[in-house]
Coordinates of N, CA, C and O and ligand atoms in Angstrom, one line a residue:
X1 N -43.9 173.1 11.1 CA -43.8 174.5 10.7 C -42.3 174.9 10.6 O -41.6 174.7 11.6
X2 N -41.9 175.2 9.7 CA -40.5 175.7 9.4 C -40.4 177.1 9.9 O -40.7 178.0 9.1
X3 N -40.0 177.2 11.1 CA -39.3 178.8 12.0 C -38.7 179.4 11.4 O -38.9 180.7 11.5
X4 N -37.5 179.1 10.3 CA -36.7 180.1 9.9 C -37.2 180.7 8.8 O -36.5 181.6 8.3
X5 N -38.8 180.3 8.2 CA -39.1 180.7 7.0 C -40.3 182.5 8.0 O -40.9 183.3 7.3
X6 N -40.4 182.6 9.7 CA -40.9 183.0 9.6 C -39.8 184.7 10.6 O -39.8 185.9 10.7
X7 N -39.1 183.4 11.2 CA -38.2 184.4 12.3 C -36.8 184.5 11.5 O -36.2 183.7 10.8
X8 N -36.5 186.0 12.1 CA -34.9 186.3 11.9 C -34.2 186.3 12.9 O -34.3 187.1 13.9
X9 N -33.2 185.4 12.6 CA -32.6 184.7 14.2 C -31.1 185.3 14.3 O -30.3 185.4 13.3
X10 N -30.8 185.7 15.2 CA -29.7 186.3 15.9 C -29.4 186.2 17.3 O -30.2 186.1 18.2
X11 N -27.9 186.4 17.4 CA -27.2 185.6 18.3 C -27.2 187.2 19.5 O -27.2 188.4 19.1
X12 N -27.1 186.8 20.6 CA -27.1 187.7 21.9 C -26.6 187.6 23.1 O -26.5 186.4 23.5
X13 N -26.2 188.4 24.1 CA -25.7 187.7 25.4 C -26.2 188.9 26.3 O -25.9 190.0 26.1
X14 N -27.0 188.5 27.2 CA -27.2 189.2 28.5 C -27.0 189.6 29.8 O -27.6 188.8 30.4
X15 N -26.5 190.3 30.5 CA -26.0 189.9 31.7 C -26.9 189.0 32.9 O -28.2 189.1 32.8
X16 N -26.6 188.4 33.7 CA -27.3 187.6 34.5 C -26.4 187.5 35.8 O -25.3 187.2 36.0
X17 N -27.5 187.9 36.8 CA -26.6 187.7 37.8 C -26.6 185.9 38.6 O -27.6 185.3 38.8
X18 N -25.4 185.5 38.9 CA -25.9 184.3 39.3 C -25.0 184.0 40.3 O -23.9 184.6 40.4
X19 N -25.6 182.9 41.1 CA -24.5 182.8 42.5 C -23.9 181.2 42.5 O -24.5 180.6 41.6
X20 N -23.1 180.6 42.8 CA -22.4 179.8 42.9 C -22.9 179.0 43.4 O -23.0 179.7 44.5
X21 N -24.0 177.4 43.9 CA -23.8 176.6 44.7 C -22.5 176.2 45.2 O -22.7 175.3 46.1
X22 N -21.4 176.4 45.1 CA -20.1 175.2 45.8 C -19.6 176.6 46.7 O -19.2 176.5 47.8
X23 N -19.7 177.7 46.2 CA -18.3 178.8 46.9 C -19.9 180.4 47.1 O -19.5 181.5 47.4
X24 N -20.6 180.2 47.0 CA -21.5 181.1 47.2 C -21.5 182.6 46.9 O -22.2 183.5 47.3
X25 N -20.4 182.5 46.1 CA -20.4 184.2 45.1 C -21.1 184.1 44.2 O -21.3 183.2 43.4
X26 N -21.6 185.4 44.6 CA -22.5 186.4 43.5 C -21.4 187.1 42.5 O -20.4 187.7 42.8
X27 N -21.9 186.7 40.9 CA -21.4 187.3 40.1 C -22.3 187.7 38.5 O -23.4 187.2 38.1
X28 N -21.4 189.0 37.9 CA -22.7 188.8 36.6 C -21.8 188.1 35.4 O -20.6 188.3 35.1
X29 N -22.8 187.2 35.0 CA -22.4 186.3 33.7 C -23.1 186.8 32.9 O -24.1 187.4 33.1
X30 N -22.3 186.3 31.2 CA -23.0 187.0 30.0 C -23.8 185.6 29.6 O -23.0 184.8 29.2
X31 N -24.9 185.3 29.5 CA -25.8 184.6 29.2 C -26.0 184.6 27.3 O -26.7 185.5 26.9
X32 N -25.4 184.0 26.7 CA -25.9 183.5 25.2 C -27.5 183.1 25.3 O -28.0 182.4 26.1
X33 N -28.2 184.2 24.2 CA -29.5 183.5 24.0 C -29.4 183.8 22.2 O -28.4 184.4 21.6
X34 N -30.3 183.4 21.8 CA -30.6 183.3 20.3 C -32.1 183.5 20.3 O -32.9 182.8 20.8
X35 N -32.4 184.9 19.5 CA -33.0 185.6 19.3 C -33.7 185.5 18.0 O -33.1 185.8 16.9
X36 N -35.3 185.1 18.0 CA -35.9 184.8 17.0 C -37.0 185.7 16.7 O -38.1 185.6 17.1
X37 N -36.6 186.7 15.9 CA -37.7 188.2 15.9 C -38.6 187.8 14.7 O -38.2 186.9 14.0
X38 N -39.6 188.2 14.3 CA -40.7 188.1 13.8 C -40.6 188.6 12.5 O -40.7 189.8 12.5
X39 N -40.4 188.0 10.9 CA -40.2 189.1 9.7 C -40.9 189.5 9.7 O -41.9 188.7 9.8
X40 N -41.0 191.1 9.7 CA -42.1 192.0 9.3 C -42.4 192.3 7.7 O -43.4 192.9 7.3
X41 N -41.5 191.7 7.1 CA -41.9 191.9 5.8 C -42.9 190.8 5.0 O -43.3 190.9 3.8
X42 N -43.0 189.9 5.9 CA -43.5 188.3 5.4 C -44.6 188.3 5.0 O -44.8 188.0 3.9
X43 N -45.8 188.9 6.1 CA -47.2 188.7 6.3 C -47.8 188.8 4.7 O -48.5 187.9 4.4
X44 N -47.7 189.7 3.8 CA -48.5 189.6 2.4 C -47.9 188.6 1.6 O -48.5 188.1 0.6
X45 N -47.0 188.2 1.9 CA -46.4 186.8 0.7 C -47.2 185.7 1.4 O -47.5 184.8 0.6
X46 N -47.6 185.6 2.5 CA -47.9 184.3 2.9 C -49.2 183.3 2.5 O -50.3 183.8 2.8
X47 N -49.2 182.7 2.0 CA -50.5 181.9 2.1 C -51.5 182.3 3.4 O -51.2 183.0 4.4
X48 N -52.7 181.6 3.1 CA -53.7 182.2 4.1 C -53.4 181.1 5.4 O -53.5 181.6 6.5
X49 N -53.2 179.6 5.1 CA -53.2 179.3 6.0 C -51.2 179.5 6.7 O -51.0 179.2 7.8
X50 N -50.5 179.8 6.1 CA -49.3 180.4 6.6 C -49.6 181.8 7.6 O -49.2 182.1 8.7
X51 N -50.5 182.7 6.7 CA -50.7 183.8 7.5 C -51.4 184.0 8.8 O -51.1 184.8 9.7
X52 N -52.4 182.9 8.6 CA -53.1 182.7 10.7 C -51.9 182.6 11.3 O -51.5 183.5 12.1
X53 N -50.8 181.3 11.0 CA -50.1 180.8 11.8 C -49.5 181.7 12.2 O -49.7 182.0 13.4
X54 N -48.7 182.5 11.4 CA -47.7 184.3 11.5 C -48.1 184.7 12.5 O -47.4 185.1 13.5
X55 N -49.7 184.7 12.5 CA -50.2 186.2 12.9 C -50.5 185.8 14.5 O -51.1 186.6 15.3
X56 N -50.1 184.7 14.8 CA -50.5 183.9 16.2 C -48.9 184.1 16.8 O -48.7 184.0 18.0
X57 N -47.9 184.2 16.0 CA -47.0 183.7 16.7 C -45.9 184.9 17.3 O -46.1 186.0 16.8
X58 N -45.1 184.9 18.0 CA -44.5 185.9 19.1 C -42.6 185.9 18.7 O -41.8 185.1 18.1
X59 N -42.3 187.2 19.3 CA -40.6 186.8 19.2 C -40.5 186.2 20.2 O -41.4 185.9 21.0
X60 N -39.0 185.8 20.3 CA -39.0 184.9 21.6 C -37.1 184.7 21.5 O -36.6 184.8 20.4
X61 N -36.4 184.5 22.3 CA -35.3 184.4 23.4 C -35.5 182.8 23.4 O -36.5 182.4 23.9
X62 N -34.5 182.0 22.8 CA -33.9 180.7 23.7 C -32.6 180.6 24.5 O -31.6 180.5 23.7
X63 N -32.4 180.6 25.5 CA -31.2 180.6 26.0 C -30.4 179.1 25.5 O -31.0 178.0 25.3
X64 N -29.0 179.5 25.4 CA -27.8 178.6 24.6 C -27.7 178.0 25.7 O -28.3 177.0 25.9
X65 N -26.5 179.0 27.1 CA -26.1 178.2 28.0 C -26.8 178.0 28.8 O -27.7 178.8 29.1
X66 N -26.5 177.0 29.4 CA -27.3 176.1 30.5 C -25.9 176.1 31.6 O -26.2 175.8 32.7
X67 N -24.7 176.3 31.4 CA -24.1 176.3 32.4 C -22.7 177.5 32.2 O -22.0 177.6 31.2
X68 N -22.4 178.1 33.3 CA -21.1 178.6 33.5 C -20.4 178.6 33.9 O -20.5 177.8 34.8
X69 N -18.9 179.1 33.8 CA -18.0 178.7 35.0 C -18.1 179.7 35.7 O -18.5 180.7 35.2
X70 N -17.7 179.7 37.2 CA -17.3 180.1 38.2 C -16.7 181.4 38.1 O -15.7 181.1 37.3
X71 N -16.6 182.8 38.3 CA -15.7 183.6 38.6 C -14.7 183.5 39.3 O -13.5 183.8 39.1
X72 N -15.2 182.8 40.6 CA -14.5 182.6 41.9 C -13.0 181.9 41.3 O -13.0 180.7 41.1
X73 N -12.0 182.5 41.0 CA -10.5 182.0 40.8 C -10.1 180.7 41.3 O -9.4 179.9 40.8
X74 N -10.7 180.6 42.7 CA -10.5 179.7 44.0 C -11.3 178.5 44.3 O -11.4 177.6 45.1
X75 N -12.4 179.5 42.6 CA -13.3 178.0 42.6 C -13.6 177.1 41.5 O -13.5 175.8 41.6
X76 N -13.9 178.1 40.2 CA -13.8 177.9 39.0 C -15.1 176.5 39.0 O -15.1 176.0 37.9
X77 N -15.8 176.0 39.7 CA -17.1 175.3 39.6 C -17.9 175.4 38.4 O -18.0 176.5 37.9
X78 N -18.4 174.4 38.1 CA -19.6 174.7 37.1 C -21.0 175.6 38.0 O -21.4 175.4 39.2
X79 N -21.5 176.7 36.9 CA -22.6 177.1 37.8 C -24.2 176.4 37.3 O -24.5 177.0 36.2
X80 N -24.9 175.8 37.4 CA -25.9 175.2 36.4 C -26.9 176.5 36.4 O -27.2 177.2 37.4
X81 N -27.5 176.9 35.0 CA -28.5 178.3 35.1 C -29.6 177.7 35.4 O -30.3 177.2 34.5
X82 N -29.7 177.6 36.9 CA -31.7 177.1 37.0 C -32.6 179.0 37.2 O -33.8 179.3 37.0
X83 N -31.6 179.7 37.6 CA -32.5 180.4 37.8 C -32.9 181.7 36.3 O -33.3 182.9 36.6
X84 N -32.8 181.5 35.3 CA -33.3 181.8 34.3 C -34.2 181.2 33.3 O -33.7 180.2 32.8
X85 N -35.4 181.5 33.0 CA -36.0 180.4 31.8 C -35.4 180.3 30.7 O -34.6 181.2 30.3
X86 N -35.6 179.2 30.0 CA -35.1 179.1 28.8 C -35.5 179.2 27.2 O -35.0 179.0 26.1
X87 N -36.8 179.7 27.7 CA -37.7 180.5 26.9 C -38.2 181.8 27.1 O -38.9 181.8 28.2
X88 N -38.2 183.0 26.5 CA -38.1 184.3 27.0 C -39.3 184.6 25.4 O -39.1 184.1 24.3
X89 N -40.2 185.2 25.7 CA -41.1 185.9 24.9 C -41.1 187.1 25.0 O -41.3 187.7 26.1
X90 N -40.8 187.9 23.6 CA -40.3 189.1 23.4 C -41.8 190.4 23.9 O -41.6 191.7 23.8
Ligands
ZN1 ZN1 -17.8 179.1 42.8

């Protein structure tokens, strides 16, 4: 199935709060996700068996990063994002 023939994809960043394993500050990071919204204008052009497919399918959020740096000045660590999914349904 080709996604881009059905979603309109754009780029986003969210705040997220996340804590450090090495230095244990809490901070908010802007989280990159890419944003795949649903064309609303598609559904009557589609073929029938394109159009079930459409009509089944959802927006949805993939997050980019998977890691950040550190705020901590003193620490600057990689932070790994486990505590966000990396699929978000709109
Ligand atoms: Zn840190």
């Amino acid at each position: 199935m080709d996604e881009r023939k059905f979603f309109k994809e754009s780029q986003s960043s969210k705040p997220a709060n996340l804590t450090c394993p090495s230095c244990g500050q809490s901070d908010t990071y802007q989280v990159r996700w890419i944003v795949r919204t649903k064309r609303k204008d598609l559904e009557k052009s589609l073929r029938d068996e394109d159009r079930r497919k459409f009509l089944q399918l959802q927006s949805y959020m993939v997050r980019q990063d998977d890691l950040v740096g550190c705020k901590n000045p003193r620490c600057r660590k990689r932070i790994e994002i486990t505590s966000l999914q990396s699929i978000v349904f709109l």
